[in-house]
Coordinates of C-alpha atoms and ligand atoms in Angstrom, one line a residue:
M1 CA 16.4 5.5 -21.5
P2 CA 12.7 7.0 -22.3
R3 CA 10.4 6.7 -19.7
I4 CA 6.8 4.5 -21.3
A5 CA 3.7 3.9 -19.9
Y6 CA 1.3 1.2 -20.8
V7 CA -2.6 2.6 -21.4
N8 CA -5.3 0.3 -22.9
G9 CA -2.9 -2.4 -25.1
R10 CA -0.3 0.4 -26.0
Y11 CA 3.0 1.1 -25.0
V12 CA 3.3 5.2 -24.9
P13 CA 6.0 7.9 -24.0
H14 CA 4.7 8.9 -20.5
A15 CA 4.7 12.5 -21.3
K16 CA 2.0 11.5 -24.0
A17 CA 0.1 9.0 -22.2
A18 CA -3.5 9.5 -21.9
V19 CA -7.1 8.3 -20.8
H20 CA -10.1 9.2 -22.3
I21 CA -12.4 12.5 -20.2
E22 CA -15.4 10.3 -19.4
D23 CA -13.1 7.5 -18.3
R24 CA -15.2 6.6 -15.0
G25 CA -11.8 6.6 -12.7
Y26 CA -11.5 10.1 -13.5
Q27 CA -15.5 11.1 -12.8
F28 CA -16.1 8.7 -10.1
A29 CA -12.8 7.4 -8.7
D30 CA -14.7 4.0 -9.9
G31 CA -11.7 1.8 -10.4
V32 CA -8.6 0.5 -8.5
Y33 CA -5.4 0.0 -8.0
E34 CA -1.9 -1.7 -7.0
V35 CA 1.7 -0.6 -6.3
V36 CA 4.0 -3.7 -6.3
P37 CA 7.4 -3.3 -5.0
V38 CA 10.1 -4.1 -7.6
H39 CA 13.5 -5.1 -6.2
K40 CA 16.4 -6.2 -8.6
G41 CA 14.1 -6.5 -11.1
I42 CA 11.9 -8.7 -9.9
L43 CA 7.9 -8.1 -8.3
V44 CA 8.0 -8.5 -5.3
D45 CA 4.8 -10.5 -3.6
E46 CA 3.5 -10.4 -7.0
E47 CA 1.0 -13.1 -6.5
L48 CA -0.2 -11.7 -3.3
H49 CA -0.9 -8.0 -5.2
L50 CA -2.6 -9.8 -8.0
D51 CA -5.0 -11.5 -5.5
R52 CA -5.5 -8.4 -3.9
L53 CA -6.4 -6.6 -7.3
E54 CA -8.7 -9.7 -8.1
R55 CA -10.6 -9.0 -5.0
S56 CA -11.1 -5.3 -5.0
L57 CA -12.5 -5.5 -8.8
R58 CA -14.7 -8.3 -7.4
E59 CA -15.9 -6.4 -4.9
L60 CA -16.7 -3.6 -7.2
R61 CA -18.1 -5.7 -10.1
I62 CA -15.4 -4.6 -12.4
A63 CA -13.9 -7.3 -14.9
M64 CA -10.5 -8.2 -14.9
P65 CA -9.0 -6.2 -17.9
A66 CA -6.6 -8.8 -19.3
S67 CA -5.8 -12.3 -17.9
R68 CA -3.8 -12.8 -14.8
E69 CA -0.9 -14.3 -17.3
A70 CA -1.5 -10.9 -19.8
I71 CA -1.2 -8.8 -16.7
K72 CA 2.1 -10.3 -15.6
L73 CA 3.5 -10.5 -19.3
I74 CA 2.7 -6.6 -19.3
S75 CA 4.5 -6.1 -16.1
Q76 CA 7.6 -7.7 -17.4
K77 CA 7.4 -5.7 -20.3
M78 CA 7.2 -2.4 -18.6
M79 CA 9.9 -3.3 -16.4
R80 CA 12.2 -3.9 -19.4
R81 CA 11.4 -1.3 -21.5
N82 CA 11.8 1.3 -19.0
G83 CA 15.1 -0.8 -17.4
L84 CA 13.3 -1.0 -13.8
T85 CA 15.4 -2.2 -11.4
N86 CA 14.5 -0.7 -8.2
G87 CA 11.2 0.9 -7.0
F88 CA 7.5 -0.1 -8.3
L89 CA 5.2 -0.9 -10.8
Y90 CA 1.5 1.1 -10.8
M91 CA -1.3 -0.3 -12.3
Q92 CA -4.8 0.9 -12.2
V93 CA -8.3 -0.4 -13.4
T94 CA -11.3 1.5 -14.3
R95 CA -14.9 0.5 -15.1
G96 CA -13.4 2.0 -18.5
V97 CA -14.9 4.8 -20.6
A98 CA -18.5 5.4 -21.1
P99 CA -21.1 8.9 -20.9
R100 CA -21.7 10.3 -17.3
D101 CA -23.9 8.3 -15.6
H102 CA -23.6 7.1 -12.1
K103 CA -25.3 3.7 -13.1
F104 CA -22.9 0.8 -14.3
P105 CA -22.6 1.2 -17.9
T106 CA -23.6 -1.5 -20.3
G107 CA -20.2 -3.0 -22.7
A108 CA -17.8 -0.7 -21.5
Q109 CA -14.2 -2.2 -21.2
P110 CA -12.4 -2.0 -18.0
A111 CA -9.5 0.5 -18.5
L112 CA -5.7 -0.9 -17.6
V113 CA -2.6 1.5 -17.2
M114 CA 0.4 0.7 -15.9
T115 CA 3.3 3.0 -15.3
V116 CA 6.9 2.3 -13.4
R117 CA 8.9 4.5 -11.0
Q118 CA 12.7 3.7 -10.0
M119 CA 13.3 4.6 -6.7
R120 CA 16.4 4.8 -3.8
P121 CA 16.3 2.8 -0.7
A122 CA 14.9 5.0 2.3
P123 CA 18.0 7.2 3.0
R124 CA 19.9 6.1 6.1
E125 CA 19.1 9.3 8.1
K126 CA 15.2 8.3 7.7
L127 CA 16.3 5.2 9.1
E128 CA 17.8 6.2 12.0
K129 CA 15.7 9.0 13.1
G130 CA 12.6 7.2 12.5
I131 CA 9.2 9.5 10.9
S132 CA 7.0 11.8 12.7
V133 CA 3.3 10.8 12.6
I134 CA 0.2 13.1 13.4
T135 CA -3.6 12.0 14.2
V136 CA -6.4 12.8 12.5
P137 CA -10.1 11.8 12.1
D138 CA -10.5 9.1 9.6
L139 CA -12.7 10.5 6.7
R140 CA -12.9 7.8 4.6
W141 CA -16.3 5.5 3.6
A142 CA -16.7 2.3 5.1
R143 CA -14.5 -0.6 2.5
R144 CA -11.1 0.6 2.8
D145 CA -10.1 -3.0 1.9
I146 CA -10.8 -2.2 -1.0
K147 CA -7.9 -0.3 -3.2
S148 CA -9.8 2.3 -4.3
V149 CA -8.4 5.0 -6.4
S150 CA -10.9 7.1 -4.4
L151 CA -7.9 8.5 -1.9
L152 CA -9.0 12.3 -1.1
P153 CA -9.5 11.8 2.6
N154 CA -5.6 10.1 2.3
C155 CA -4.5 13.0 0.3
L156 CA -5.8 16.1 2.8
A157 CA -4.3 14.3 5.6
K158 CA -1.0 13.3 3.9
Q159 CA -0.9 17.1 3.2
Q160 CA -1.9 17.8 6.6
A161 CA 0.7 15.5 7.7
H162 CA 3.2 17.3 5.9
E163 CA 2.2 20.6 6.7
A164 CA 2.8 20.0 10.3
G165 CA 6.2 18.7 9.4
A166 CA 5.5 14.9 9.7
V167 CA 5.8 11.8 7.4
E168 CA 2.4 9.9 7.5
A169 CA -0.3 10.7 9.3
W170 CA -2.5 8.0 11.2
M171 CA -6.3 8.0 10.9
V172 CA -8.5 7.7 13.7
A173 CA -12.0 6.4 13.7
P174 CA -14.6 8.1 16.1
D175 CA -13.9 5.5 18.8
G176 CA -10.4 6.2 19.3
H177 CA -8.9 3.4 17.4
V178 CA -6.3 3.9 15.2
T179 CA -7.4 2.5 11.8
E180 CA -4.1 3.1 9.3
G181 CA -1.8 5.3 7.8
T182 CA -3.1 7.5 4.7
S183 CA -1.1 5.1 2.5
T184 CA 0.8 2.7 5.4
N185 CA -0.4 0.3 7.8
A186 CA 0.1 0.8 11.8
W187 CA 2.0 -1.1 14.2
I188 CA 2.7 -0.7 17.8
V189 CA 4.8 -2.6 20.1
T190 CA 3.8 -2.8 23.6
Q191 CA 5.9 -2.6 27.2
D192 CA 5.7 -6.2 27.1
N193 CA 6.8 -6.4 23.3
K194 CA 3.9 -7.9 21.9
L195 CA 3.4 -6.8 18.1
V196 CA -0.1 -5.5 18.0
T197 CA -1.6 -4.0 14.4
R198 CA -5.5 -3.8 13.3
A199 CA -7.1 -6.9 12.2
A200 CA -7.5 -6.7 8.6
T201 CA -11.8 -5.9 8.4
Y202 CA -13.0 -3.5 6.0
D203 CA -11.9 -0.9 7.9
I204 CA -8.4 -1.1 6.7
L205 CA -6.3 -2.0 3.5
N206 CA -4.9 -5.3 3.7
G207 CA -1.7 -4.3 3.0
I208 CA 0.7 -7.0 1.4
T209 CA 3.7 -5.7 3.5
R210 CA 1.6 -6.7 6.4
I211 CA 0.5 -9.8 5.4
A212 CA 4.2 -11.0 4.6
L213 CA 5.4 -9.5 7.9
L214 CA 2.9 -11.1 9.6
Q215 CA 4.0 -14.5 7.9
R216 CA 7.4 -13.9 8.9
V217 CA 6.8 -12.8 12.4
A218 CA 4.7 -15.9 13.0
E219 CA 7.1 -18.0 11.8
A220 CA 9.8 -16.3 14.3
G221 CA 7.8 -17.1 17.2
V222 CA 7.2 -13.4 17.9
T223 CA 3.9 -12.7 20.1
F224 CA 1.4 -10.6 18.4
E225 CA -2.5 -9.7 18.7
E226 CA -4.2 -8.6 15.6
R227 CA -6.4 -6.0 17.5
P228 CA -7.0 -2.2 17.4
F229 CA -5.0 0.7 19.8
T230 CA -6.0 3.4 20.6
V231 CA -3.5 6.9 20.3
E232 CA -2.9 6.7 23.8
E233 CA -1.8 3.2 24.3
A234 CA 0.6 4.1 20.7
L235 CA 2.2 6.7 23.3
K236 CA 2.5 4.7 25.9
A237 CA 4.0 2.2 23.3
R238 CA 7.9 0.7 23.3
E239 CA 7.9 1.3 19.6
A240 CA 5.8 1.9 16.4
F241 CA 5.9 1.5 12.5
I242 CA 4.5 1.5 9.6
T243 CA 4.5 -0.7 6.5
S244 CA 3.7 -0.4 3.0
S245 CA 5.2 -1.4 0.0
T246 CA 7.1 1.7 -0.6
N247 CA 8.3 2.1 3.1
Y248 CA 8.9 -1.9 3.6
V249 CA 8.9 -1.6 7.5
M250 CA 9.9 2.2 8.9
P251 CA 10.3 3.4 12.3
V252 CA 7.9 5.6 13.5
T253 CA 9.5 7.6 16.9
S254 CA 7.2 10.3 17.3
I255 CA 3.2 10.5 17.4
D256 CA 1.8 14.3 17.4
G257 CA 4.6 15.8 18.3
K258 CA 5.7 13.3 21.5
P259 CA 8.0 10.7 21.8
V260 CA 7.3 6.9 21.2
G261 CA 9.2 4.8 23.5
N262 CA 12.9 6.7 23.9
G263 CA 12.5 8.5 21.0
H264 CA 14.3 6.0 18.9
P265 CA 13.9 3.7 16.3
G266 CA 13.1 0.2 18.5
L267 CA 14.8 -2.9 18.0
L268 CA 12.3 -5.1 17.3
T269 CA 10.9 -2.8 14.6
M270 CA 15.0 -2.8 13.2
R271 CA 14.6 -6.5 13.4
L272 CA 11.5 -6.7 12.1
R273 CA 12.9 -4.4 8.8
E274 CA 15.5 -6.8 8.4
A275 CA 13.5 -9.6 8.2
Y276 CA 11.1 -7.9 5.7
I277 CA 14.5 -7.2 3.7
A278 CA 15.4 -11.1 3.6
H279 CA 12.0 -11.3 2.6
V280 CA 11.9 -9.3 -0.7
E281 CA 15.5 -10.4 -1.3
G282 CA 14.4 -13.6 -1.4
R283 CA 16.3 -15.0 1.3
V284 CA 13.5 -16.4 3.0
P285 CA 11.0 -18.8 1.2
A286 CA 7.9 -15.9 -0.1
E287 CA 4.4 -17.2 0.9
T288 CA 2.1 -16.5 -1.8
H289 CA -1.2 -17.1 -0.5
A290 CA -3.2 -14.0 0.8
A291 CA -5.4 -14.0 4.1
Ligands
PMP301 N1 -3.3 0.9 3.9 C1 -3.3 2.0 3.0 C2 -4.4 2.6 3.0 C3 -2.7 2.1 2.0 O1 -2.9 2.9 0.6 C4 -1.6 1.1 2.1 C5 -0.5 1.4 0.5 N2 -1.4 0.9 -0.9 C6 -1.2 0.4 2.5 C7 -2.1 0.4 3.6 C8 -0.1 -0.7 2.7 O2 -0.2 -1.6 2.1 P1 0.9 -2.4 0.7 O3 1.8 -3.2 2.3 O4 0.1 -3.3 0.0 O5 2.0 -1.3 -0.1

């Protein structure tokens, strides 16, 4: 089946899909994106992702490129045309094409691009071993709650992790507290079995996986605290993990080369992974309102 991309109203072969050189996304990273997981042809938590897309756009004063209903229709068409069953849908909206000038252009149409990618579930070995993370200074701007395409500090940190033989980098604020991973939210389980993740302020992206998991956690009666934690606290924790639309819940078993807990994926982590997978598979009712 040929790979098809959606570019501003047209469905085009992926290899030929292109945007204009004066698209403000290209010149200024003036745009936002969403990654929506797809499970058995169903968009997981689609409403929450669209809520976040609308919010990111509103914060940057970019108009929605199409109605929410139209975006949903295009998403469905993209999945059908690409035969997507499991993987994710990527959508990106920029302020549009205009002669290069920092000020907002008048009359530019926001540009919408969508692609999909088929993806296999995480290999069993990765789940059994857990992943390694390194810690790096958080070099990003002060509005990390906006899902901006401006991801250069994230790319630099992910590359650093890769070169260190790790899978993810946890970014650390000047005060020593972990903000989040380069493309994931960060969580720990303390020695007294409290689940801890940073509160959703301007400091982090409020992950949709994070929102859905917190909902399940509250329903299951697991004690949790939304507060910052330091690298030292994470190293003393019983368990650690990351969440994202492509990783679901992924155990972290080493931080900066030191083991977390007993060095194996934690029990609560794996229970939460199961709970999240049940949510993805629709075995528990999905909550559809954003925090
Ligand atoms: N933090 C950052 C910086 C991210 O880029 C992502 C993934 N886009 C996340 C957290 C996780 O968000 P989600 O659960 O919506 O994939």
